[in-house]
């Protein structure tokens, strides 16, 4: 029997609440956009509605978005743990999602695809359709804050990947008794551990790089059904 999605729902609701401003932690990853290169190691970046100068030993691309942990000083910010902003979130930033906590079934995907309002919506639902053909499902966690989860059934377990604006990317595996969560961010791991008792599973958290189960394409030329 497939793993009951109610367990996944409990995890979603907990993680979704961790995204609210009341639990926001400055050490959690945030989105930044590189606006201008001031010199080879100094950049003007946008964080939320604020533009600040920062130094980076890693070359940054002007116009590109990243996840990073931020420490603010009087006249600058320090960037650590820099990660490329996921393609999925780049797409989500451009579109309006349907109903919250909705698992997109194939007929719904086809409906949205046929009624796409623009190229970005068409690309989003085409990616969802291609993933569906590979038995990879998508679940909208929060349509306003642009949070999304992918999941795929495996033998006696469910593998998932989720992306959040304040928690960054996480991977996980759920069995009947255990939840294993992977994240590259210490702060995200600590926050999940703080709320683990709400999930009613044995929770293990591990720090490591993560990646989507299905990687979104930003071009029609790369899409194949």
CSV table of C-alpha atoms in Angstrom, one decimal, residues 4 6 44 46 91 132 171-172 197 214 217:
chain,number,residue,atom,x,y,z
A,4,UNK,CA,-0.6,7.6,3.5
A,6,UNK,CA,-1.8,12.4,5.6
A,44,UNK,CA,25.2,45.9,-4.7
A,46,UNK,CA,18.8,43.5,-3.1
A,91,UNK,CA,9.3,30.1,-12.2
A,132,UNK,CA,3.8,13.5,-13.7
A,171,UNK,CA,15.0,16.8,0.8
A,172,UNK,CA,13.4,14.1,2.7
A,197,UNK,CA,7.3,16.6,18.1
A,214,UNK,CA,12.6,16.8,-11.0
A,217,UNK,CA,13.4,23.7,-17.4
